[in-house]
PDB file of N, CA and C in Angstrom:
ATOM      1  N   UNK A 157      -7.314  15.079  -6.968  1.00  0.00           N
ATOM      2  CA  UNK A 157      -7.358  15.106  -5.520  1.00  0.00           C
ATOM      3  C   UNK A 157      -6.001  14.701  -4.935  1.00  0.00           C
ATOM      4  N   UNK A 158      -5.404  13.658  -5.812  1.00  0.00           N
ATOM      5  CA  UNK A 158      -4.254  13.133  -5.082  1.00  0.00           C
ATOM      6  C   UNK A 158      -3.232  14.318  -4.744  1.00  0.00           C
ATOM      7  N   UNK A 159      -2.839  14.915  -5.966  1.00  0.00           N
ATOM      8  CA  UNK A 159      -1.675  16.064  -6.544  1.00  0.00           C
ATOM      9  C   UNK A 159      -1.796  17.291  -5.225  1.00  0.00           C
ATOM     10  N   UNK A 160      -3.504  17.368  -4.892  1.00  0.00           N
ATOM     11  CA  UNK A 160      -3.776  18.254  -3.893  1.00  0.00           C
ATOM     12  C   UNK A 160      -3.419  17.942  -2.507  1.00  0.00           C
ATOM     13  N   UNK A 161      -3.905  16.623  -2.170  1.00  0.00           N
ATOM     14  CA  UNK A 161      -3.813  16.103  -0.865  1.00  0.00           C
ATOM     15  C   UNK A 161      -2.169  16.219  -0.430  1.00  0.00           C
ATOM     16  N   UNK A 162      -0.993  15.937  -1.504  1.00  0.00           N
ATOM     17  CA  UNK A 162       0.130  15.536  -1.318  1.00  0.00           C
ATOM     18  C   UNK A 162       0.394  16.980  -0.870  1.00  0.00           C
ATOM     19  N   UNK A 163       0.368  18.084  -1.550  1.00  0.00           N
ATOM     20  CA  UNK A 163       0.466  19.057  -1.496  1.00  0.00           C
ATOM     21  C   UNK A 163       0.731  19.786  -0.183  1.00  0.00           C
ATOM     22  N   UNK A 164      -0.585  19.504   1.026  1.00  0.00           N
ATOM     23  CA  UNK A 164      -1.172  19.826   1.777  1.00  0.00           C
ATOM     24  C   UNK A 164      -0.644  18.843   2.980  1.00  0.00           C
ATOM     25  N   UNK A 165       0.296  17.676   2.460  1.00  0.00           N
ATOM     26  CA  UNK A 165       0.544  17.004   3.228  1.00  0.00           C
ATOM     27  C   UNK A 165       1.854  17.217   3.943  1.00  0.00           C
ATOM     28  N   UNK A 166       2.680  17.625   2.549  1.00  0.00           N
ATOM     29  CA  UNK A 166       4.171  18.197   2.707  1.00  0.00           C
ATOM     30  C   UNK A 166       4.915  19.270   2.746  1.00  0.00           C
ATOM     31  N   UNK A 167       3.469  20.091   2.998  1.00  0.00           N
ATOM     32  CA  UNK A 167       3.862  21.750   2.892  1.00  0.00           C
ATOM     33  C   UNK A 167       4.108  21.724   4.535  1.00  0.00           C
ATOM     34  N   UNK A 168       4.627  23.094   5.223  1.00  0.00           N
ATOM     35  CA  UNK A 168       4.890  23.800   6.247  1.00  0.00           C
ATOM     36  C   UNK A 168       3.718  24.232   7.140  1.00  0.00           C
ATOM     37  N   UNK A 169       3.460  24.186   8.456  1.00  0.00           N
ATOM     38  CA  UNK A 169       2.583  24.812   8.672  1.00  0.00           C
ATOM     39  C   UNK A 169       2.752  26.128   8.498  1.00  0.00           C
ATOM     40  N   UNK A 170       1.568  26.779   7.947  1.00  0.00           N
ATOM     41  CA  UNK A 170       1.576  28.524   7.736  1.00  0.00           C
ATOM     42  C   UNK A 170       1.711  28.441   5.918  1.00  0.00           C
ATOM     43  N   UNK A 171       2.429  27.807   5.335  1.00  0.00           N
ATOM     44  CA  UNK A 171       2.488  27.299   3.707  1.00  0.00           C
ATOM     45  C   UNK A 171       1.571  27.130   3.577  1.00  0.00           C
ATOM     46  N   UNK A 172       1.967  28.052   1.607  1.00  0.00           N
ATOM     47  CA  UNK A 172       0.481  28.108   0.688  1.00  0.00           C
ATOM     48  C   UNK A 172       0.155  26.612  -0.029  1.00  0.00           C
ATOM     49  N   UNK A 173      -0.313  26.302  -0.382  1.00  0.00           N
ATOM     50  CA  UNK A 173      -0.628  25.007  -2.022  1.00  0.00           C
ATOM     51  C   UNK A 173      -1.564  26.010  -2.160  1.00  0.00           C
ATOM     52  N   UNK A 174      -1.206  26.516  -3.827  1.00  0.00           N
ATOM     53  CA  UNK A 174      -1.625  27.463  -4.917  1.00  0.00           C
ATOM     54  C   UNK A 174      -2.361  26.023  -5.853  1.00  0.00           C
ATOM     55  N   UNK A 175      -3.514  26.386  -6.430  1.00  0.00           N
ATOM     56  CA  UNK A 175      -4.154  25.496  -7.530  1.00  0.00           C
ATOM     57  C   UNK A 175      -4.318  26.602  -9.013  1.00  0.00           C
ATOM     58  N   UNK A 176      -4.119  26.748  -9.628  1.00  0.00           N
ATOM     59  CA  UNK A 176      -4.519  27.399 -10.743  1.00  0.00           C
ATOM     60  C   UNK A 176      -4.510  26.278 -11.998  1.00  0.00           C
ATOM     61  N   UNK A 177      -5.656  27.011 -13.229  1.00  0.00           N
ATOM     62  CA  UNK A 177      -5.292  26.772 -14.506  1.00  0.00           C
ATOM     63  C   UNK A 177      -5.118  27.718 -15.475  1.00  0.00           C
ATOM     64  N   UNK A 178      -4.614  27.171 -17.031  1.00  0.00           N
ATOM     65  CA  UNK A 178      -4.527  28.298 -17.699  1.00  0.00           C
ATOM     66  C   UNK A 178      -4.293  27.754 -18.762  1.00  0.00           C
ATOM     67  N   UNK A 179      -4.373  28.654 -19.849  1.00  0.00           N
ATOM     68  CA  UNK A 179      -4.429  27.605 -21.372  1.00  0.00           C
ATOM     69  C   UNK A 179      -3.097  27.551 -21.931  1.00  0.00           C
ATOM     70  N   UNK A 180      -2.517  27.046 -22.868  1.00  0.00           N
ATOM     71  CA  UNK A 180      -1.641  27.054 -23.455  1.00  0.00           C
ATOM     72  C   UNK A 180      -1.551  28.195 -24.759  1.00  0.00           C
ATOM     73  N   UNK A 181      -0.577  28.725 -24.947  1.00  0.00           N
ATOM     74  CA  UNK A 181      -0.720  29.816 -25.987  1.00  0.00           C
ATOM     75  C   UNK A 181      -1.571  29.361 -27.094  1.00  0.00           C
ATOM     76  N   UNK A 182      -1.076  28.303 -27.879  1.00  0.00           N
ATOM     77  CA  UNK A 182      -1.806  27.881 -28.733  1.00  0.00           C
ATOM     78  C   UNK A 182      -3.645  27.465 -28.161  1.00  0.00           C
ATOM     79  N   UNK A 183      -3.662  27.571 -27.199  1.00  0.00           N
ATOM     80  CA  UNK A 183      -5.305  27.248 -26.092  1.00  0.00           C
ATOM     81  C   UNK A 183      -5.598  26.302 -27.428  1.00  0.00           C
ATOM     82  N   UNK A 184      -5.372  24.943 -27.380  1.00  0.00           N
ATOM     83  CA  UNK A 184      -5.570  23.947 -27.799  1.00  0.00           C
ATOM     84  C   UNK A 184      -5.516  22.849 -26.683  1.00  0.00           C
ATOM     85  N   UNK A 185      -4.562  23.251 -25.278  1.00  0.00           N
ATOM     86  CA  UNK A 185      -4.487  22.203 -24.266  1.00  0.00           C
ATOM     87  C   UNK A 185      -4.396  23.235 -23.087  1.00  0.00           C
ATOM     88  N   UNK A 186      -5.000  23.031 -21.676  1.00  0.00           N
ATOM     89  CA  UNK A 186      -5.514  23.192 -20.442  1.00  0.00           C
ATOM     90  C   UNK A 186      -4.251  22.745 -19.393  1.00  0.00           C
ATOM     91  N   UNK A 187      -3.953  23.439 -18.701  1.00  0.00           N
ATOM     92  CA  UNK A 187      -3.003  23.075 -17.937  1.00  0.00           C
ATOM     93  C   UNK A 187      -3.438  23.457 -16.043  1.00  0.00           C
ATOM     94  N   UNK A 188      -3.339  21.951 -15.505  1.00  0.00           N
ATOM     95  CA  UNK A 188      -3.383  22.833 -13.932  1.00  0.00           C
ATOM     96  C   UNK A 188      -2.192  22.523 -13.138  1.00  0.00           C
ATOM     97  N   UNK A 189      -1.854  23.373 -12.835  1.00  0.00           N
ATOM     98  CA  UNK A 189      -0.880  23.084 -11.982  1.00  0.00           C
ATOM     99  C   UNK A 189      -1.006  23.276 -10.307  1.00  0.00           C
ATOM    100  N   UNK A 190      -0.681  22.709  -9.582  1.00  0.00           N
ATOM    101  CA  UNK A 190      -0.757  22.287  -7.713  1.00  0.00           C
ATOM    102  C   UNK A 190       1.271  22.495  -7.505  1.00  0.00           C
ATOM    103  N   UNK A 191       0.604  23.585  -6.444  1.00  0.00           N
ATOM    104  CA  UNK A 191       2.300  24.111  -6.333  1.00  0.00           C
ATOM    105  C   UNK A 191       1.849  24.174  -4.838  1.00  0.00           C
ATOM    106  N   UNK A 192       3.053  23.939  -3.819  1.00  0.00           N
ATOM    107  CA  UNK A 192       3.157  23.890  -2.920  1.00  0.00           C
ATOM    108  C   UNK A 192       4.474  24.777  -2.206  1.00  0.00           C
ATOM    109  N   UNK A 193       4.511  25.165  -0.707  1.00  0.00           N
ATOM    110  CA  UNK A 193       5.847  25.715  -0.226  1.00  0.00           C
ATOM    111  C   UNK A 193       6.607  24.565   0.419  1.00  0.00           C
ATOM    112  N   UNK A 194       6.392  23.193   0.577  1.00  0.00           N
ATOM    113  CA  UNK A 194       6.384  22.366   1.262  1.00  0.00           C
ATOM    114  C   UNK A 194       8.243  22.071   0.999  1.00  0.00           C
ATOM    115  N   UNK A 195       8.519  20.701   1.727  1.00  0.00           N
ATOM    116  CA  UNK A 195       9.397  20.031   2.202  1.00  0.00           C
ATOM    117  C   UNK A 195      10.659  20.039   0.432  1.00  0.00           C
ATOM    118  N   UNK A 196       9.609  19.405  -0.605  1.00  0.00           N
ATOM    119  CA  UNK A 196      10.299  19.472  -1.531  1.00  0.00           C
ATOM    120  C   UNK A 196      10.612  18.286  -1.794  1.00  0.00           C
ATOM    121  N   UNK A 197      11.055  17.662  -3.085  1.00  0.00           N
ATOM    122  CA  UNK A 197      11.650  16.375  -3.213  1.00  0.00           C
ATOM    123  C   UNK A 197      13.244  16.378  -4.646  1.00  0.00           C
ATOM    124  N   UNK A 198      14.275  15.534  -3.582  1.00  0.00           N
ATOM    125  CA  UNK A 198      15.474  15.756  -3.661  1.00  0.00           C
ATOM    126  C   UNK A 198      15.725  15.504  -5.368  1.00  0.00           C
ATOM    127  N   UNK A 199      16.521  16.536  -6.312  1.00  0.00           N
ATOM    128  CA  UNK A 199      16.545  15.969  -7.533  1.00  0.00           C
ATOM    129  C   UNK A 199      16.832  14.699  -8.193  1.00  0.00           C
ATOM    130  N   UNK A 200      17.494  13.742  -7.574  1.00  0.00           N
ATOM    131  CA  UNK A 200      17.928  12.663  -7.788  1.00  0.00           C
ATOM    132  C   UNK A 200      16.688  11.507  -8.181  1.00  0.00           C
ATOM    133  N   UNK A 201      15.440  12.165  -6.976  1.00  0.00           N
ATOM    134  CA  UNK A 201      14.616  11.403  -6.802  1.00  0.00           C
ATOM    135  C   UNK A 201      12.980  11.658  -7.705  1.00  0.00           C
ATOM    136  N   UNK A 202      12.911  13.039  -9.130  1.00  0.00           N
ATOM    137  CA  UNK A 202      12.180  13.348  -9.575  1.00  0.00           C
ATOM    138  C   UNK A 202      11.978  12.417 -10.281  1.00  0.00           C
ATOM    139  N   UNK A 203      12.651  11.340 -10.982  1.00  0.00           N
ATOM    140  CA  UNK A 203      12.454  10.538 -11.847  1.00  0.00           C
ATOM    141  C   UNK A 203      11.948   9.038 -12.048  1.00  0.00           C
ATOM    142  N   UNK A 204      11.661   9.387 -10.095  1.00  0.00           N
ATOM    143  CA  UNK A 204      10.855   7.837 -10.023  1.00  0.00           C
ATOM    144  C   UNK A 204       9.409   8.594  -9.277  1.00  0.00           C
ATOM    145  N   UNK A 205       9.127   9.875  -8.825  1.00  0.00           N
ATOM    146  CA  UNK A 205       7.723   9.913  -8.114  1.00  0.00           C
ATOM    147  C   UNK A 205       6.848   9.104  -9.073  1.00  0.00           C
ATOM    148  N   UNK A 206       6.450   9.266 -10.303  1.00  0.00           N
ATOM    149  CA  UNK A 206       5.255   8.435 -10.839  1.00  0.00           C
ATOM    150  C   UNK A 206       5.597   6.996 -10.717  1.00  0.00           C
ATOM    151  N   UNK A 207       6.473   6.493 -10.079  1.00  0.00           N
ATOM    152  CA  UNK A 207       6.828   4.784 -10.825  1.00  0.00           C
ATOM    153  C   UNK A 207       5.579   4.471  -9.323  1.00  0.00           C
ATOM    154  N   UNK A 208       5.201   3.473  -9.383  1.00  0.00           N
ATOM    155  CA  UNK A 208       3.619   2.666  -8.470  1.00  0.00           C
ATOM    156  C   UNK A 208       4.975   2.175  -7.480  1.00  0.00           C
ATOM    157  N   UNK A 209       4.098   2.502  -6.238  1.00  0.00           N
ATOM    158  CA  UNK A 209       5.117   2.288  -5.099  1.00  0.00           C
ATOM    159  C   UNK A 209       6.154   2.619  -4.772  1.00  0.00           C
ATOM    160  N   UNK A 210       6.640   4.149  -5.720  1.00  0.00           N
ATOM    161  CA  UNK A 210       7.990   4.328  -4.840  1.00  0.00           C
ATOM    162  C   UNK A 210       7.619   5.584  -3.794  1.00  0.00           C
ATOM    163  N   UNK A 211       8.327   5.849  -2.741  1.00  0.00           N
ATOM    164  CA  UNK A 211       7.954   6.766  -1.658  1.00  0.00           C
ATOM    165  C   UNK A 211       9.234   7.327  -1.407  1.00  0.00           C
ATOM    166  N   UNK A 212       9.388   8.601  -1.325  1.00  0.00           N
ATOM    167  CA  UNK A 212      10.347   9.411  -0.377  1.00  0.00           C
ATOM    168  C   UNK A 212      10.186   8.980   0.784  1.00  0.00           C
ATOM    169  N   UNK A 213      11.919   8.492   1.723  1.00  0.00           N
ATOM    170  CA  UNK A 213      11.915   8.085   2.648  1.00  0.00           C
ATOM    171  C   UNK A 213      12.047   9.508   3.708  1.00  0.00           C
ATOM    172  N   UNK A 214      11.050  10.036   4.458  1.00  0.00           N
ATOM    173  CA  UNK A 214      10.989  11.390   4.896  1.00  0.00           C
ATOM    174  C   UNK A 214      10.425  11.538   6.218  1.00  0.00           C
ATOM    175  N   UNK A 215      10.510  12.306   7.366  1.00  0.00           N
ATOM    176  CA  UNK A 215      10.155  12.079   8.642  1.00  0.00           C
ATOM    177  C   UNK A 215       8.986  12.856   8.547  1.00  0.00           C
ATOM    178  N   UNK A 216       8.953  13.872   7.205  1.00  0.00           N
ATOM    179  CA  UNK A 216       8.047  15.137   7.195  1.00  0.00           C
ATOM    180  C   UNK A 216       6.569  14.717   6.872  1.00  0.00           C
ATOM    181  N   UNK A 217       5.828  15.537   7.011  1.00  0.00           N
ATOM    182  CA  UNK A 217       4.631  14.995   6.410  1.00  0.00           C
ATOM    183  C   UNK A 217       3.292  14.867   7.927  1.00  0.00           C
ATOM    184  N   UNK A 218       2.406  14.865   7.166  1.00  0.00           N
ATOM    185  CA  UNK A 218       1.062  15.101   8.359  1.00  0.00           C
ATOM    186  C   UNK A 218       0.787  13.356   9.056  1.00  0.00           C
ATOM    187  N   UNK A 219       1.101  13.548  10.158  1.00  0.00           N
ATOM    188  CA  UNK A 219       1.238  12.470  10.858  1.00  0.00           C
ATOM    189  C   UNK A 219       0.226  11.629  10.494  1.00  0.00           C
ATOM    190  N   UNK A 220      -1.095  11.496  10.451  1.00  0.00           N
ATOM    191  CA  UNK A 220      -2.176  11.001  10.165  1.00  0.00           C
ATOM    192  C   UNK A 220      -2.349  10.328   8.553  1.00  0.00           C
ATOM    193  N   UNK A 221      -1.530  11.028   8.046  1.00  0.00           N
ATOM    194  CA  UNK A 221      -1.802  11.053   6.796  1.00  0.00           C
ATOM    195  C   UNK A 221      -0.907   9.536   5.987  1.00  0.00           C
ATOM    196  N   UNK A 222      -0.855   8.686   5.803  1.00  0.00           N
ATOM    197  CA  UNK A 222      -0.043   7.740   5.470  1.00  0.00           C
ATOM    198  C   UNK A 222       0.050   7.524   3.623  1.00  0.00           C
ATOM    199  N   UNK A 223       0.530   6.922   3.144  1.00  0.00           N
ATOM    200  CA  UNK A 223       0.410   5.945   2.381  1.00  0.00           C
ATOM    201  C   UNK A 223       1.021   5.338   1.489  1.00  0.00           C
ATOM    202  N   UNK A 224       0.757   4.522   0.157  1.00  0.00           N
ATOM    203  CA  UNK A 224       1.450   3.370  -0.246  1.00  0.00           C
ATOM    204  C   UNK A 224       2.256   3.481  -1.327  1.00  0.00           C
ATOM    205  N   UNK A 225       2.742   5.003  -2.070  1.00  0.00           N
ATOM    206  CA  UNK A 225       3.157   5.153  -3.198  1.00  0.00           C
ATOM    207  C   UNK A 225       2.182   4.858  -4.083  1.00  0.00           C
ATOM    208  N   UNK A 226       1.521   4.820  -4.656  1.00  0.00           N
ATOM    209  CA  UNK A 226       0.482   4.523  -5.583  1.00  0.00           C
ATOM    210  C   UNK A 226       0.023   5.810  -6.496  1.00  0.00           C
ATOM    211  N   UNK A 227      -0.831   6.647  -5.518  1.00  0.00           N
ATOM    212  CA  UNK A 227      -1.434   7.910  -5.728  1.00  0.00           C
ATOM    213  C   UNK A 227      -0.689   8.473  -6.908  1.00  0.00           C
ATOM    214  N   UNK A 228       0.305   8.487  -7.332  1.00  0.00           N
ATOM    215  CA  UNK A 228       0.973   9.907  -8.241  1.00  0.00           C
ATOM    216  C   UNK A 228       1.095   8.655  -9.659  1.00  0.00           C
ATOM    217  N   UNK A 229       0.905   7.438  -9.581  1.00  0.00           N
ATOM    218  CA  UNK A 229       1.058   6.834 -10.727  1.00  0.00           C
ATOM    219  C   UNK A 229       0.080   6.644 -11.025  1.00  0.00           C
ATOM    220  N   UNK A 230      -1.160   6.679 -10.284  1.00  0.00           N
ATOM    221  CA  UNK A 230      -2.477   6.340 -10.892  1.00  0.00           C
ATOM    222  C   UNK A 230      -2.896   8.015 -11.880  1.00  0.00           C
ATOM    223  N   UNK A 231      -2.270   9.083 -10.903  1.00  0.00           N
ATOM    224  CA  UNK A 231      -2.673  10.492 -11.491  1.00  0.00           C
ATOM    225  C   UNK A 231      -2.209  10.397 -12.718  1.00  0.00           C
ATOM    226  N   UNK A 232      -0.636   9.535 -12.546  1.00  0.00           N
ATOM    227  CA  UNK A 232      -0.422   9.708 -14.701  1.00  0.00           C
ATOM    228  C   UNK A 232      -0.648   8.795 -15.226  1.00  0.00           C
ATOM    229  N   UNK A 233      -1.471   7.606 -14.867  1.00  0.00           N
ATOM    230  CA  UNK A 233      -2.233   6.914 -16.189  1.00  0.00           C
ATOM    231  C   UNK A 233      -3.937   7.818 -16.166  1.00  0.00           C
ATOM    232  N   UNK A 234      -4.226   8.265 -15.387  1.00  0.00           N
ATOM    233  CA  UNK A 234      -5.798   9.108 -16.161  1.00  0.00           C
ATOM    234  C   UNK A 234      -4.972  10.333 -16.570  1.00  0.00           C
ATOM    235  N   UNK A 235      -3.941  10.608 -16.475  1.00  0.00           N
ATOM    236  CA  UNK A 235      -3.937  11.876 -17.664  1.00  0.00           C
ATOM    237  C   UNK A 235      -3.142  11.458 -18.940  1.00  0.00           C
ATOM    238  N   UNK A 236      -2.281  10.598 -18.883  1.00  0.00           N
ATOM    239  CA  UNK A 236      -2.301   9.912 -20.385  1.00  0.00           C
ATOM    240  C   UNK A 236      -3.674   9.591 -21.096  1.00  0.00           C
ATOM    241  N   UNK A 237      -3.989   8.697 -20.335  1.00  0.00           N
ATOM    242  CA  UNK A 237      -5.276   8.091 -20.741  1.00  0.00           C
ATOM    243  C   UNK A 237      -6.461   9.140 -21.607  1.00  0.00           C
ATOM    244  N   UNK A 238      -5.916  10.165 -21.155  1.00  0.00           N
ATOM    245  CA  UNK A 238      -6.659  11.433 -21.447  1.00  0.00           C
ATOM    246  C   UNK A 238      -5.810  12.276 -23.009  1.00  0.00           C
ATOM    247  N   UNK A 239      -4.823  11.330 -23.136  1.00  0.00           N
ATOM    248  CA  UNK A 239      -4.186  12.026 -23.684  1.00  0.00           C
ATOM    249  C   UNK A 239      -2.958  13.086 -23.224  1.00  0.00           C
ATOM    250  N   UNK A 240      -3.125  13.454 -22.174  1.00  0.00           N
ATOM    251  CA  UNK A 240      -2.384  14.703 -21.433  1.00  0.00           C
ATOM    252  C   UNK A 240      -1.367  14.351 -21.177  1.00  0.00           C
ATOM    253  N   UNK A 241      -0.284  15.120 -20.379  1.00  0.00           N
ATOM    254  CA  UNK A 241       1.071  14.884 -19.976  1.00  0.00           C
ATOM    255  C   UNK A 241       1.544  15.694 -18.528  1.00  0.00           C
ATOM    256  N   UNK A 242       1.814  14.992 -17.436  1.00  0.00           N
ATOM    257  CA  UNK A 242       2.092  15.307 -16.487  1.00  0.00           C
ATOM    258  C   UNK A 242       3.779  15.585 -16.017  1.00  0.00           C
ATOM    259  N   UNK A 243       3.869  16.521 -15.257  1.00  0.00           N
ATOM    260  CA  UNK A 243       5.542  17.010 -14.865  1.00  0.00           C
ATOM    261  C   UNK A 243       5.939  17.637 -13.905  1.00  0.00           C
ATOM    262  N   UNK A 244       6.634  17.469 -13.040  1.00  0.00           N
ATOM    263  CA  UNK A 244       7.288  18.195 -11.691  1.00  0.00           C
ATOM    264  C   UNK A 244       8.357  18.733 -11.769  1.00  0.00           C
ATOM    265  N   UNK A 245       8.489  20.105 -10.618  1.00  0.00           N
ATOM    266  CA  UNK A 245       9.684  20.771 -10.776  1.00  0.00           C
ATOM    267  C   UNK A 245       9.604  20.817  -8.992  1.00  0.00           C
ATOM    268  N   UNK A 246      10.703  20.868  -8.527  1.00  0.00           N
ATOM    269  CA  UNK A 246      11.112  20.794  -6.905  1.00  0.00           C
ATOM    270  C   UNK A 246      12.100  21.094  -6.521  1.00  0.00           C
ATOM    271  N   UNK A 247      12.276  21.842  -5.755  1.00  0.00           N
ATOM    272  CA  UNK A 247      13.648  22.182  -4.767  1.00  0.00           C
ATOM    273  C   UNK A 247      13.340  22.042  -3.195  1.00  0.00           C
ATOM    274  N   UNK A 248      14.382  21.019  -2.636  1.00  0.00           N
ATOM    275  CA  UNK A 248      14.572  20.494  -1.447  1.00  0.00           C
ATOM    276  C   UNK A 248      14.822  22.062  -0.596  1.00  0.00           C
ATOM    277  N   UNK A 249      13.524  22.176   0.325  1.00  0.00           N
ATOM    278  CA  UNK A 249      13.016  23.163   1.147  1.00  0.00           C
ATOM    279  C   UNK A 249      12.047  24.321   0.910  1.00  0.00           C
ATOM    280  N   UNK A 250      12.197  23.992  -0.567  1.00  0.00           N
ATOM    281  CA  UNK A 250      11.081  25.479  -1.370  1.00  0.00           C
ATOM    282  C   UNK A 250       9.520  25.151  -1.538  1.00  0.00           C
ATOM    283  N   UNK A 251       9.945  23.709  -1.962  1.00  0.00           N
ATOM    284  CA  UNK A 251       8.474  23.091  -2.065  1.00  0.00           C
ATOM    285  C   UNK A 251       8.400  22.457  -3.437  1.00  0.00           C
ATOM    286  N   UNK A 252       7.281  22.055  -4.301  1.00  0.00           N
ATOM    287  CA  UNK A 252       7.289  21.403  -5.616  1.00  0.00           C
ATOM    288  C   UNK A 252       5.870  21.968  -6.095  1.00  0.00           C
ATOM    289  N   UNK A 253       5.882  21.642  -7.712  1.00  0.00           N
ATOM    290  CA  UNK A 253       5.005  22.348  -8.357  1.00  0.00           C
ATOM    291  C   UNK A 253       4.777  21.135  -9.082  1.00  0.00           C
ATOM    292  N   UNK A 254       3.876  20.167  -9.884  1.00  0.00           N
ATOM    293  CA  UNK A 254       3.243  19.888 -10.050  1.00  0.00           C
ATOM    294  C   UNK A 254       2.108  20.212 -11.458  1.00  0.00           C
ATOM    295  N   UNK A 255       2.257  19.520 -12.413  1.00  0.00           N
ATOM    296  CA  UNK A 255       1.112  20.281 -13.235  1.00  0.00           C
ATOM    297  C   UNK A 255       0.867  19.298 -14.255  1.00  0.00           C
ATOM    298  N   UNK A 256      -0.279  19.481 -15.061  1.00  0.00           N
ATOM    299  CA  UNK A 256      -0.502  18.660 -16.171  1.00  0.00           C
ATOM    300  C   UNK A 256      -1.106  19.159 -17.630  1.00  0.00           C
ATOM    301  N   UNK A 257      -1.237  18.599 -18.274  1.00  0.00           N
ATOM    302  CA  UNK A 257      -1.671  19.225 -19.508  1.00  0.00           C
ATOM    303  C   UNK A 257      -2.627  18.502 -19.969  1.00  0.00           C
ATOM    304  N   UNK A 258      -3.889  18.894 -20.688  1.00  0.00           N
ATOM    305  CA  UNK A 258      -4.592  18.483 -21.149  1.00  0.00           C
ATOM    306  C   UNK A 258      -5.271  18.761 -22.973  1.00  0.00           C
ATOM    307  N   UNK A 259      -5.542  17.801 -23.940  1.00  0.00           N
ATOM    308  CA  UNK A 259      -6.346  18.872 -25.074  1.00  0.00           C
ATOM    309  C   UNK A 259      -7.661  19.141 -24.336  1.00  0.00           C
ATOM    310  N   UNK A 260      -7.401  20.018 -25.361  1.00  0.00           N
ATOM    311  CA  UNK A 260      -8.847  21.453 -25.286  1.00  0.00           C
ATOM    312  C   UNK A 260      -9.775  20.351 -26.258  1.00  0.00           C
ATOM    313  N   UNK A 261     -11.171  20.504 -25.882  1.00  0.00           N
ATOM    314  CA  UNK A 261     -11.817  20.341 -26.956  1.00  0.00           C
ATOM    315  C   UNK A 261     -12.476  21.610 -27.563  1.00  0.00           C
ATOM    316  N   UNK A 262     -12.793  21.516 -28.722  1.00  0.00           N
ATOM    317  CA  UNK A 262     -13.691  22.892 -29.469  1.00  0.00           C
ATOM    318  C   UNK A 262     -14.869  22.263 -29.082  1.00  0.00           C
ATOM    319  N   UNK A 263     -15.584  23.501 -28.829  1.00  0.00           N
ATOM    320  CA  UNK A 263     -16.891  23.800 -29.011  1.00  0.00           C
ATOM    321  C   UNK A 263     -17.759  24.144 -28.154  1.00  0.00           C
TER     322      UNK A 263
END
């Protein structure tokens, strides 16, 4: 929910947030990825979104909508936790993409 909400928070009005999944060639692990057209976040700054409490300092964003940095570090301890592995790609004005990986179970 979080990955979505952010999505929806920092996109453009009239901007898509795309949700899809899809397997990995080997379809041993599940991947979804949350892509957005939104605002974007600056490269310098990809390497702290998961750290608990850090925030892009940004004017953009749905007025109503607030909050505490938290959200994107809690998303990557339940997908570790899961085993999985989470990762972002972004360009300042294009928007960011978002995705994670999961194992497959058989059966």
């Amino acid at each position: 929910e979080n990955l979505v909400a952010n999505a929806v928070k920092f996109s453009h009005a009239g901007g898509h947030v795309r949700i899809y999944c899809e397997p990995s060639e080997d379809r041993r692990h599940g991947r979804v990825i949350v892509q957005d057209e939104g605002i974007g976040i600056p490269s310098d700054k990809l390497n702290y979104v998961f750290k608990r409490f850090f925030q892009i300092d940004t004017p953009d964003g749905t007025p109503l909508e607030s909050g505490v940095g938290i959200g994107l570090s809690i998303v990557k301890q339940i997908v570790e936790a899961h085993d999985g592995k989470i990762e972002v790609e972004s360009e300042v004005g294009k928007g960011s993409k978002f995705w994670f990986t999961l194992p497959l179970r058989e059966g």
